[in-house]
Coordinates of C-alpha atoms (C1' of nucleotides) in Angstrom, one line a residue:
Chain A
X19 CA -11.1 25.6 -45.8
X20 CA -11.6 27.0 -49.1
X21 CA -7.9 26.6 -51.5
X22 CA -6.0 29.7 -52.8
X23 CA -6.0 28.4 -56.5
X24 CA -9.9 28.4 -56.2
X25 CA -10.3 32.0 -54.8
X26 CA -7.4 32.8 -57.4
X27 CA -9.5 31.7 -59.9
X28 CA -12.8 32.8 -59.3
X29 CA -12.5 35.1 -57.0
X30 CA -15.7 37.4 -57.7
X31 CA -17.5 34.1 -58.0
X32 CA -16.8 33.2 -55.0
X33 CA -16.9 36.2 -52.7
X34 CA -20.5 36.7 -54.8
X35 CA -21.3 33.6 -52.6
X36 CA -19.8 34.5 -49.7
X37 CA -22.0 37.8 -49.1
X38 CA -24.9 34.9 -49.0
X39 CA -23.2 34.3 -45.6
X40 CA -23.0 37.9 -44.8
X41 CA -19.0 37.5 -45.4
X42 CA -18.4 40.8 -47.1
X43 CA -14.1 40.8 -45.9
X44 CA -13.1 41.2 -49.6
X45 CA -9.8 42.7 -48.3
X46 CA -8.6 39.6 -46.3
X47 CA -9.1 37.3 -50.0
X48 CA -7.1 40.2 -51.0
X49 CA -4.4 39.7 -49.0
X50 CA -4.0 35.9 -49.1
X51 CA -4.0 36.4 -52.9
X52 CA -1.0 39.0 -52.4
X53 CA 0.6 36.8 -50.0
X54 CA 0.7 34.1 -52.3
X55 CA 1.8 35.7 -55.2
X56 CA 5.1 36.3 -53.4
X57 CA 5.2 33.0 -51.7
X58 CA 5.4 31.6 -55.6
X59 CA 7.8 34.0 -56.5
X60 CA 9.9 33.5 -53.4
X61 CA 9.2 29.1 -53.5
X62 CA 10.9 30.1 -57.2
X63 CA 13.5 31.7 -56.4
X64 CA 14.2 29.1 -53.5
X65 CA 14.2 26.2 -55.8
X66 CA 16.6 28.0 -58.5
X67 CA 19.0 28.2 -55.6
X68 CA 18.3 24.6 -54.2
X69 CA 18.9 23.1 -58.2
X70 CA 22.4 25.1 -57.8
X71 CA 23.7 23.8 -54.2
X72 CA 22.4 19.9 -55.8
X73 CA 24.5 20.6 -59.0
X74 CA 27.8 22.0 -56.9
X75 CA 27.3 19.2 -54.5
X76 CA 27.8 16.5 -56.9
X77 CA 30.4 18.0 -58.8
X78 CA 32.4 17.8 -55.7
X79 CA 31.9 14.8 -54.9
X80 CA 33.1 13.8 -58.7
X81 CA 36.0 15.7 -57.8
X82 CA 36.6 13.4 -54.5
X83 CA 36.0 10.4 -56.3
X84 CA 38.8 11.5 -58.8
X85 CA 41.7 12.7 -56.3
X86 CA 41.1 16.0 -57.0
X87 CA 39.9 17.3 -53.0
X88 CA 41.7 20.0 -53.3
X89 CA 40.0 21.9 -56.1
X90 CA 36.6 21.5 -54.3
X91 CA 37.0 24.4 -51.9
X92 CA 35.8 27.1 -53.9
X93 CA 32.9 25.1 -54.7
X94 CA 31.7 24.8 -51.2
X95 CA 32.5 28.1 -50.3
X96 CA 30.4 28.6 -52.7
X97 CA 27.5 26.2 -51.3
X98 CA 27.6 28.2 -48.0
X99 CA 26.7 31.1 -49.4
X100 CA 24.0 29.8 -51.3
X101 CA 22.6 27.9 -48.2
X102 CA 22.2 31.0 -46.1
X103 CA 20.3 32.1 -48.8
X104 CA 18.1 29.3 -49.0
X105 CA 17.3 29.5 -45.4
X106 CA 16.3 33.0 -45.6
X107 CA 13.8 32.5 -48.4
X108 CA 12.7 29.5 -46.7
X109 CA 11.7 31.0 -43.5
X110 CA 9.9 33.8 -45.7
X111 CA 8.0 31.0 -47.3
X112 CA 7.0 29.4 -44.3
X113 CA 6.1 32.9 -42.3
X114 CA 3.9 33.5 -45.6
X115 CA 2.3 30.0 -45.4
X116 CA 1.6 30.2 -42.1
X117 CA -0.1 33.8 -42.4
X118 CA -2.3 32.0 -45.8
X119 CA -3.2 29.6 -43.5
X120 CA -4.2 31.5 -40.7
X121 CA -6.2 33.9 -42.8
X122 CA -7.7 31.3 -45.0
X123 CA -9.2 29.6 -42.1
X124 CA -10.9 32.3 -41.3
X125 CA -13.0 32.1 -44.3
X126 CA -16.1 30.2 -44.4
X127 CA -17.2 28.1 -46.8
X128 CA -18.7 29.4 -50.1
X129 CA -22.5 28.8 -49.5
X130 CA -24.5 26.9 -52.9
X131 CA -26.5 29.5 -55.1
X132 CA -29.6 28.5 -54.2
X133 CA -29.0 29.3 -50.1
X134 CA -31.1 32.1 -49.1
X135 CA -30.2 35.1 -47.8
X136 CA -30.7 36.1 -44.4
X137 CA -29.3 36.2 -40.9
X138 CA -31.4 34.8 -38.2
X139 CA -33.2 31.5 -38.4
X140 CA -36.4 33.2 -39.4
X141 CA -35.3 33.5 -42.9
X142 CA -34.7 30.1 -43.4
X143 CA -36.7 28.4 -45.8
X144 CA -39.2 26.0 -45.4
X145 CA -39.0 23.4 -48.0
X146 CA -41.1 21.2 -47.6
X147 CA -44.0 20.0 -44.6
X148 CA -45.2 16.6 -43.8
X149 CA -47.2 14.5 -41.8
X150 CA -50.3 15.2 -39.8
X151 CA -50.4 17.1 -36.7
X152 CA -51.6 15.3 -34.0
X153 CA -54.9 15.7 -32.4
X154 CA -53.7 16.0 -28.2
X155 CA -56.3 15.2 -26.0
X156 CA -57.3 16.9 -22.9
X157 CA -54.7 17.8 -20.4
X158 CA -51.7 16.2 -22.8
X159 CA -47.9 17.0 -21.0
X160 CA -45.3 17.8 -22.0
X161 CA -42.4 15.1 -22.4
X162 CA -40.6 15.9 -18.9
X163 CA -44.0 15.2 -16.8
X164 CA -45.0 11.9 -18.9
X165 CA -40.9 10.6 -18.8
X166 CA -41.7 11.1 -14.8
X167 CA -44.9 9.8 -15.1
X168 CA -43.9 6.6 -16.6
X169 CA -40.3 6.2 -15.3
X170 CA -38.7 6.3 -18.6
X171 CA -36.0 8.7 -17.9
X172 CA -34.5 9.8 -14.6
X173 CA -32.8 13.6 -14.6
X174 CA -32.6 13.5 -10.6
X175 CA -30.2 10.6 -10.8
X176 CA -28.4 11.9 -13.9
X177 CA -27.8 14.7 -11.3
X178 CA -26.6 12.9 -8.8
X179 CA -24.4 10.6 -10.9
X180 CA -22.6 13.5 -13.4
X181 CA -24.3 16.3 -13.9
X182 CA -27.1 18.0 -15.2
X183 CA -27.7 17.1 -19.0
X184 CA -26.6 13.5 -18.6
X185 CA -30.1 11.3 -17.9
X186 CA -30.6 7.9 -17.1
X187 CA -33.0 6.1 -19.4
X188 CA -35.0 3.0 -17.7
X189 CA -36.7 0.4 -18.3
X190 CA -39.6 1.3 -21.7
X191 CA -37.7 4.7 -21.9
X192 CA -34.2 2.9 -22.3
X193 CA -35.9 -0.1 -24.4
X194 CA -37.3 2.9 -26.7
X195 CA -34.5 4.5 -27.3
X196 CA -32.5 1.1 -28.2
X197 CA -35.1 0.0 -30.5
X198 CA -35.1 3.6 -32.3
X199 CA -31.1 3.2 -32.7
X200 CA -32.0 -0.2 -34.2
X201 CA -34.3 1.1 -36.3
X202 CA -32.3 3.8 -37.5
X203 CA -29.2 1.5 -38.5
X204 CA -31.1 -1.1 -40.0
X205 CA -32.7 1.4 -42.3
X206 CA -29.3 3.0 -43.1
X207 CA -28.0 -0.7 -44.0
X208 CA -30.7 -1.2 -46.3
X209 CA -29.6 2.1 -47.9
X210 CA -26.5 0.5 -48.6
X211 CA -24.7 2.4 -46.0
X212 CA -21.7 0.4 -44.4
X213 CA -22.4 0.5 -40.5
X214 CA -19.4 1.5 -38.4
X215 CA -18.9 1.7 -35.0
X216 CA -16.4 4.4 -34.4
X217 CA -14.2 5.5 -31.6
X218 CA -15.6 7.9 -28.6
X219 CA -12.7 10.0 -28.3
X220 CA -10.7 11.3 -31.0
X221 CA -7.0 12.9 -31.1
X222 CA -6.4 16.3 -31.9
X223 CA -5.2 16.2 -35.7
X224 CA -9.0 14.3 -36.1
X225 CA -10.4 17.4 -34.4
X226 CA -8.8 19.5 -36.4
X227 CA -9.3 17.6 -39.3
X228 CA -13.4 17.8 -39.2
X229 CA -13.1 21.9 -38.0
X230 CA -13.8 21.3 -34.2
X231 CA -10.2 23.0 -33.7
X232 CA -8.7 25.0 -33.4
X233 CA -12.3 27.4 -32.8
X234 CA -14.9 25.4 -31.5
X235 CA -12.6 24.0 -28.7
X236 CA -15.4 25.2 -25.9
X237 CA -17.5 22.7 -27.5
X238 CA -15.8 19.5 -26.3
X239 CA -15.3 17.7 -23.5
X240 CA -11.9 16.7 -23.0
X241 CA -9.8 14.0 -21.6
X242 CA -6.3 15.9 -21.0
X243 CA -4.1 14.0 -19.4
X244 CA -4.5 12.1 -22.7
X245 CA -5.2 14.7 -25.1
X246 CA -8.0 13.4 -26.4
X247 CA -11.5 15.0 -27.2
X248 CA -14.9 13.3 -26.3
X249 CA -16.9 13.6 -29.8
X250 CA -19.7 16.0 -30.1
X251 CA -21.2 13.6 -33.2
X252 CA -19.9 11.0 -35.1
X253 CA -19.1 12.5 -37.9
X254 CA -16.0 13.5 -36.4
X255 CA -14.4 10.0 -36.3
X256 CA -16.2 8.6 -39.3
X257 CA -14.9 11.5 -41.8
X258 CA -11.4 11.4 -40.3
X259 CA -11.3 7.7 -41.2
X260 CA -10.4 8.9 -44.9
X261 CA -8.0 11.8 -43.7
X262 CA -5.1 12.4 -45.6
X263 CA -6.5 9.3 -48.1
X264 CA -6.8 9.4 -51.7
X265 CA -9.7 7.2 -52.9
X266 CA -10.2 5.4 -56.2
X267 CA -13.0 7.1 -58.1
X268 CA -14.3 3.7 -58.6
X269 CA -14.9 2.9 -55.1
X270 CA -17.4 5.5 -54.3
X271 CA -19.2 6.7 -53.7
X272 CA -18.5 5.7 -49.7
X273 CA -21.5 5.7 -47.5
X274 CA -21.1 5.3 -43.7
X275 CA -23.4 4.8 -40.6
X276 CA -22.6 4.9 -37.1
X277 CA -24.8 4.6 -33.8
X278 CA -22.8 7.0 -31.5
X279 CA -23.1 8.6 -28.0
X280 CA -22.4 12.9 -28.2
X281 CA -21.0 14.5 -26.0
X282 CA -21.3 18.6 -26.1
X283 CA -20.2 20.8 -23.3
X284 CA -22.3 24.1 -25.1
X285 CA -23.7 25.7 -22.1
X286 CA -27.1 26.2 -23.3
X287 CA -29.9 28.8 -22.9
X288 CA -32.2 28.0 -20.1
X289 CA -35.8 27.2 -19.7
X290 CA -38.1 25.3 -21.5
X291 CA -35.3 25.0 -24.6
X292 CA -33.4 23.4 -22.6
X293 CA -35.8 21.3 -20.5
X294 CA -36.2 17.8 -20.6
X295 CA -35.1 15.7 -23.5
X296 CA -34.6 19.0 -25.4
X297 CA -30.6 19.3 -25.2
X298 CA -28.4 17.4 -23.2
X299 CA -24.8 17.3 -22.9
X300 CA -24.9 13.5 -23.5
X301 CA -27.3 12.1 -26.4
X302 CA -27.2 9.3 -28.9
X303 CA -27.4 10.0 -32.7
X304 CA -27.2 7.5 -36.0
X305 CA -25.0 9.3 -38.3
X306 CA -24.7 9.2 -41.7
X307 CA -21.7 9.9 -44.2
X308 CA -21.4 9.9 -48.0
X309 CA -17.6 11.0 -49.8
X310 CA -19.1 11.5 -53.1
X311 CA -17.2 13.1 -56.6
X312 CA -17.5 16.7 -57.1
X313 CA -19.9 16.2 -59.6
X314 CA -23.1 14.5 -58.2
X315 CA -22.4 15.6 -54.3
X316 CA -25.8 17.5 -54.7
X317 CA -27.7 14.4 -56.0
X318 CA -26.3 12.8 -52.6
X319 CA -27.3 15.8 -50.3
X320 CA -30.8 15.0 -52.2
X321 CA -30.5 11.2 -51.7
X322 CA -29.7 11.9 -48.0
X323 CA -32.0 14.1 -47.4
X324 CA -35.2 11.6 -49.3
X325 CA -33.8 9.0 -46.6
X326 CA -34.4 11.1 -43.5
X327 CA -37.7 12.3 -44.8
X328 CA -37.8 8.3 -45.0
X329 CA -37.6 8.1 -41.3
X330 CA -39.6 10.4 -40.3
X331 CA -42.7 9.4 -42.4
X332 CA -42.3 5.9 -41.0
X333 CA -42.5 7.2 -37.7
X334 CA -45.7 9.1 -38.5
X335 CA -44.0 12.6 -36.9
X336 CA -45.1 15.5 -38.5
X337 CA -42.2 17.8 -39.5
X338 CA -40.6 20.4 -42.2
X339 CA -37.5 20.5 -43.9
X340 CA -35.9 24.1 -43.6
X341 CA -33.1 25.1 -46.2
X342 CA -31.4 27.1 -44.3
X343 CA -30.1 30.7 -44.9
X344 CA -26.7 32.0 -45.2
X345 CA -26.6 33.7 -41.4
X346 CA -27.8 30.5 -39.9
X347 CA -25.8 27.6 -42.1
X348 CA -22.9 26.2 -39.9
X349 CA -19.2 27.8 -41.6
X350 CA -18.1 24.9 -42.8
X351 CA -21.5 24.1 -45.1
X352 CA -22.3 24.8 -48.4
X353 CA -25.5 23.9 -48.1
X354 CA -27.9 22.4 -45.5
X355 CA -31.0 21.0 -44.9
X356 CA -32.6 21.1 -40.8
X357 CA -35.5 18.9 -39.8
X358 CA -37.6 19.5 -37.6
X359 CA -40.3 17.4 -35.6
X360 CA -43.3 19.2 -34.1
X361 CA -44.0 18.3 -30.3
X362 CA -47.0 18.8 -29.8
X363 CA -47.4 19.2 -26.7
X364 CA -44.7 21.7 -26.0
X365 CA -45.6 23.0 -29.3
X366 CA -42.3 23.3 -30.6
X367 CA -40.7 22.5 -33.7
X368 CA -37.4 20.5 -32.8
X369 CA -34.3 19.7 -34.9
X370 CA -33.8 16.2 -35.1
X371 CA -31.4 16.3 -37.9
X372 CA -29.1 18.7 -40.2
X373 CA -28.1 17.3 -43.8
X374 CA -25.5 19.3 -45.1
X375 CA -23.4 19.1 -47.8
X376 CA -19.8 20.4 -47.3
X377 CA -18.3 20.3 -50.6
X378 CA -14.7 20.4 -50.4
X379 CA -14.2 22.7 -47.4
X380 CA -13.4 19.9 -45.0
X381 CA -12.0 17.5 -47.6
X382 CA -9.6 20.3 -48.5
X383 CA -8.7 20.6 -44.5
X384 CA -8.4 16.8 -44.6
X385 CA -6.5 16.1 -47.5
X386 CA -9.4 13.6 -48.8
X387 CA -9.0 13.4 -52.1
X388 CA -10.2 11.6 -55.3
X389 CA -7.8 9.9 -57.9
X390 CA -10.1 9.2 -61.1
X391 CA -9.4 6.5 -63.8
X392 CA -7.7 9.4 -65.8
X393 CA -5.2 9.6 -62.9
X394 CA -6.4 13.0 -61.8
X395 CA -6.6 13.9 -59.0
X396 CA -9.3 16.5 -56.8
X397 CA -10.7 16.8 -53.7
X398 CA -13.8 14.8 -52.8
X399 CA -17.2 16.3 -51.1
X400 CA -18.1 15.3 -48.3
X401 CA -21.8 15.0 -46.6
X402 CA -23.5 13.9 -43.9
X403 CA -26.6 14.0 -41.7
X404 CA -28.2 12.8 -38.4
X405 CA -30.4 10.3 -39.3
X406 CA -31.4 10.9 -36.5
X407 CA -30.9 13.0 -33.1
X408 CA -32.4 10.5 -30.6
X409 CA -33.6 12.8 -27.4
X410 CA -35.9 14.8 -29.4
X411 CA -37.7 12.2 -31.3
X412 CA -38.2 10.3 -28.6
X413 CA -39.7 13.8 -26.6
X414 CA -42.1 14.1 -30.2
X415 CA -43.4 10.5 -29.8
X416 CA -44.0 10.9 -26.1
X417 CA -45.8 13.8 -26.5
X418 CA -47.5 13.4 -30.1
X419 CA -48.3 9.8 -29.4
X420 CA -49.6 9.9 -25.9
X421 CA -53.7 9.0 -25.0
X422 CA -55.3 8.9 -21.9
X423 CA -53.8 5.6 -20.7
X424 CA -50.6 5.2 -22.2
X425 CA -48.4 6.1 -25.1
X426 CA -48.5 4.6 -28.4
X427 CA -45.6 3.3 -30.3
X428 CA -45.5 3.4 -33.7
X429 CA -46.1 0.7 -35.7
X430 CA -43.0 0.4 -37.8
X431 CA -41.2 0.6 -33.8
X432 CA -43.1 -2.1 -32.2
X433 CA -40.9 -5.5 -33.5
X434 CA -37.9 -3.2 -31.8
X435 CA -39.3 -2.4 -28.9
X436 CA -41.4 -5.5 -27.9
X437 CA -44.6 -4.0 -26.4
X438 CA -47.0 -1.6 -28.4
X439 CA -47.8 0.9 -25.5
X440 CA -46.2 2.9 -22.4
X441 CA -48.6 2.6 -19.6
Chain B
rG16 C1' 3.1 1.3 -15.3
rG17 C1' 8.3 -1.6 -16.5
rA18 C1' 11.6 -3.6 -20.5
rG19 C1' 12.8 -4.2 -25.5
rA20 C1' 12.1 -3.6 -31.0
rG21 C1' 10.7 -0.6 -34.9
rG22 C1' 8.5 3.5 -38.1
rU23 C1' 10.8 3.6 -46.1
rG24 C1' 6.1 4.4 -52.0
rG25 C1' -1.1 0.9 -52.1
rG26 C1' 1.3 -3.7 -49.5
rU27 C1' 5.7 -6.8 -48.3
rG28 C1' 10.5 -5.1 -47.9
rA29 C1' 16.0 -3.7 -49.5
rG30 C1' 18.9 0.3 -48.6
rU31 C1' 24.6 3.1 -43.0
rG32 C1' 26.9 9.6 -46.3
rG33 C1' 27.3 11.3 -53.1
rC34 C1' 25.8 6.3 -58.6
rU35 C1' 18.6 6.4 -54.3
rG36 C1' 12.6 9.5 -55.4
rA37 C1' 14.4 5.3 -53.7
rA38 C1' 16.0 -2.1 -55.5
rA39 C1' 13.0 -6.4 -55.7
rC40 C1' 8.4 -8.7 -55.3
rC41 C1' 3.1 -8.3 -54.8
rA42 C1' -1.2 -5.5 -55.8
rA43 C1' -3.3 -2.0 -59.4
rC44 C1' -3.9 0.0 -64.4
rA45 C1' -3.1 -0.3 -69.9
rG46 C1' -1.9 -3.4 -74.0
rU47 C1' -0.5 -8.2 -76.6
rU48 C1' -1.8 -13.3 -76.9
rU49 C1' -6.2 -16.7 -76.0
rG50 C1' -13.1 -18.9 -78.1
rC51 C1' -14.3 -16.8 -72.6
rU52 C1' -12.0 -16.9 -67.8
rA53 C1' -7.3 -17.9 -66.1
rA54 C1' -2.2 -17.8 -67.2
rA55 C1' 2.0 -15.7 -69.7
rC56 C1' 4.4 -11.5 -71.8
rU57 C1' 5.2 -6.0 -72.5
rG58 C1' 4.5 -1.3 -70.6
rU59 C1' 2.7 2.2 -66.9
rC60 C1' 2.5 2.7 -61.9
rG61 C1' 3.9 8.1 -55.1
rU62 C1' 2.4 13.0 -53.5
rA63 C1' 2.8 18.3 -53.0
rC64 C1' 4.5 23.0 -54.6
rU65 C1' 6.3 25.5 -58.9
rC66 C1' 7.8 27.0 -64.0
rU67 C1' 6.1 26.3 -68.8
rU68 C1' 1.6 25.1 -70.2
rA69 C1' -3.4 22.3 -75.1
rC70 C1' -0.2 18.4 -74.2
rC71 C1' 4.7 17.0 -73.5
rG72 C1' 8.4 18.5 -70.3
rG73 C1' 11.6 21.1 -66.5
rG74 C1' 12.8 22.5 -61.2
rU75 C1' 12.1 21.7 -55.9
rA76 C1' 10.5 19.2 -51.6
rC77 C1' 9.0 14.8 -49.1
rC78 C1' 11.8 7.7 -46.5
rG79 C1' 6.8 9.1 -38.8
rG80 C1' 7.3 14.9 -37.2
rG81 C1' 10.7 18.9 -35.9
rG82 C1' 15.8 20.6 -35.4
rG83 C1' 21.1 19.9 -36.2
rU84 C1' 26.1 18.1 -38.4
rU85 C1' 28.0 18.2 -43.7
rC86 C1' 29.8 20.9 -50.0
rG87 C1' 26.2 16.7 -49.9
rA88 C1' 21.5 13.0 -45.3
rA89 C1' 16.4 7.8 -46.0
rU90 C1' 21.5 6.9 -44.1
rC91 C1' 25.1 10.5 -38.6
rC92 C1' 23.4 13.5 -33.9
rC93 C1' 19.4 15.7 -30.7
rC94 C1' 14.1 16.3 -29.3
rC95 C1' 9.1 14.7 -30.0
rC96 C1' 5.1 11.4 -31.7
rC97 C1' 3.4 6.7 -33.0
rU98 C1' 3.2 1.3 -33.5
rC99 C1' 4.6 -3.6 -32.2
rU100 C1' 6.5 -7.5 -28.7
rC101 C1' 7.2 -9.3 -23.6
rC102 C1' 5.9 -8.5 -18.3
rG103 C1' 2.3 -6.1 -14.9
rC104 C1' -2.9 -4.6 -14.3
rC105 C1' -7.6 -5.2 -16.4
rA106 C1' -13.5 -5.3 -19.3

RNA sequence: GGAGAGGUGGGUGAGUGGCUGAAACCAACAGUUUGCUAAACUGUCGUACUCUUACCGGGUACCGGGGGUUCGAAUCCCCCCCUCUCCGCCA
């Protein structure tokens, strides 16, 4: 959530930006601005009449302390009066907070200069390629026929169990997949990110708190008896950690990891998006967080972004980076990097991460703030990024990786997993 | 699930109607002293909104959340939430 002192401000700046993201709704800043213009004035007037009643209330009570009980009725008659007009300008200034808030919510975050313009994910930019494609041989399948081939992941019983989009791994598929989590948090930890291992369902005010609610309530599962949400990434718990906390500038910048499961209810497309490994409803992810100060957040989206590229190289999976345009950046993002693998033998390009930097939108919503040795203190900005998605690289090695008797794991895998090859 | 206790500033914790935005101690920060470290001493030390604004300063609100009583509420009343302890169940 963007703050009415910044659109106050620089409010061409910022609805300059916002037309990035196709938000063009310059009469609803408008609005909020003219709302809060006469919330100040009325919050004034309120607290003229609030010093008053304070001032008339202890002079009463002098006069009760000094015998003189009788003189104080004109004085609270006084008071009375002066309440019921405090209540009406309170109410005024909480209708007019409530309507700021409602309206400002509706405004996405202000996109970084550099995001390109454009609606659909075809304008997003490709940043940057790497790797080499690989050479499939003859009659190479897809990752659904080789999971079945090799009994790494069973969709029937996933069926049977829960529901469609909730597979069971087995035996190399499951070993796979744990040694790729491993992987993935021992790299983070050498990074210097902190590894945490986060609660699975989260209260409302956390849901809230990270922009899941009060919108995107379709994309949860939910445990209601309780009131509790199932988390669609970790990044839900691990950023509501440091809600409503003000942290020392010299304890950042923070960096967390966490290995979680995700749970997302989105009721997908169908076909061969969907098939397979390609989205579930039930995945694992390694996530990771930075807080950083206003002023360097973009050297830590950088940073972030060098250590997924990291990943990926050591994996040997070919993929690009994709800056993504202003139609297809999530709301709450300023800006935001997507990787994506190439499977080869579906010959798609799948995300396997998102690196985003949110600036103060969520901190804002979260009350996460920074006090600095000065004694200042401003919002933080907050990042974070899969790092990585595990379904989808685990579908790219399958496919990219496999030969004519078996699959190859890559070399940087093989002290995870314990074997060298799928056959 | 049953019974009880409790929620106060970064922490411990005092405070049962006006002198309390809140004692004291600890932590933290700044300074003095010291050859360094430590110790000691002195000072600072909540957040938000708002006015004024370079700064200083002023006003208001906040003692889990919401409502009520009262001229006046951390303190009294009502509702809700949360935490802890004991019992039960249980990985």
């Amino acid at each position: 959530m963007l703050t009415v002192p910044y659109l106050r401000d620089q409010k061409e700046e910022a609805l300059k930006r916002l037309s990035i993201k196709n938000f063009n709704n310059t009469a609803l800043v408008d609005e909020i601005l003219m709302m809060d213009e006469e919330r100040r004035q009325a919050q004034q007037e309120n607290d003229e009449t609030l010093a008053e009643m304070n001032n008339i209330a202890k002079e009463i009570g002098i006069l009760f302390k000094s015998g003189q009980a009788g003189q104080a009725d004109a004085l609270k008659n006084r008071n009375i009066a002066l309440k019921d007009k405090s209540k009406t300008l309170s109410e005024r200034i909480n209708n007019l907070k409530d309507n700021i808030q409602a309206k400002l919510v509706e405004i996405p975050n202000v996109p970084h200069l550099t995001v390109p313009r454009g609606r659909v994910a075809a304008d997003n930019e490709i940043v940057a390629t790497a790797g080499t494609m690989p050479h499939l041989i003859e009659g190479a399948q897809p990752h659904w026929d080789l999971i079945s081939r090799f009994d790494l992941v069973d969709f029937d019983l996933g069926n049977k169990v829960t529901g469609a989009g909730f597979p069971f791994y087995k035996g190399k598929g499951a070993r796979l997949q744990r040694a790729l989590i491993n992987f993935f948090l021992d790299e983070a930890i050498a990074a210097g990110y902190l590894e945490v291992q986060p609660p699975l369902l989260v209260n409302e005010a956390s849901a809230y708190g990270t922009g899941q609610l009060p919108d995107k309530e379709a994309q949860m599962y939910t445990a209601n008896l309780d009131n509790l949400y199932l988390i669609p990434t970790a990044e839900v718990p691990i950023t509501n950690m440091y809600r409503d906390v003000i942290i020392q500038e010299g304890d950042l910048p923070v960096k967390n990891v966490a290995y979680s499961n995700c749970f997302r209810r989105e009721a997908g497309s169908w076909g061969k998006h969907v098939r397979g490994l390609n989205r579930l409803h039930q995945f694992d992810k390694v996530e990771i967080v930075q807080l950083s100060h206003p002023s360097n957040s973009y050297e830590v989206l950088e940073e972030m972004r060098a250590h997924v590229a990291g990943l990926l190289n050591k994996l040997e999976l070919p993929y690009r980076v994709l800056k993504l345009c202003g139609g297809d950046m999530s709301f709450a993002s300023a800006l935001t990097y997507d990787f994506e693998v190439f499977s080869a033998a579906q010959e798609m390009w799948l995300e396997v991460s998102s690196v985003s930097n949110f600036e103060s939108f969520q901190a804002n919503r979260m009350k996460l703030r920074i006090k600095e040795k000065t004694g200042q203190i401003q919002l933080a900005h907050t990042l974070n990024g899969s790092a990585l998605a595990l379904p989808r690289i685990v579908a790219a090695l399958l496919e990219n990786n496999q030969t004519a008797d078996g699959i190859l794991i890559p070399k940087v895998l093989q002290s995870y997993t314990g074997f060298a090859k799928i056959e």
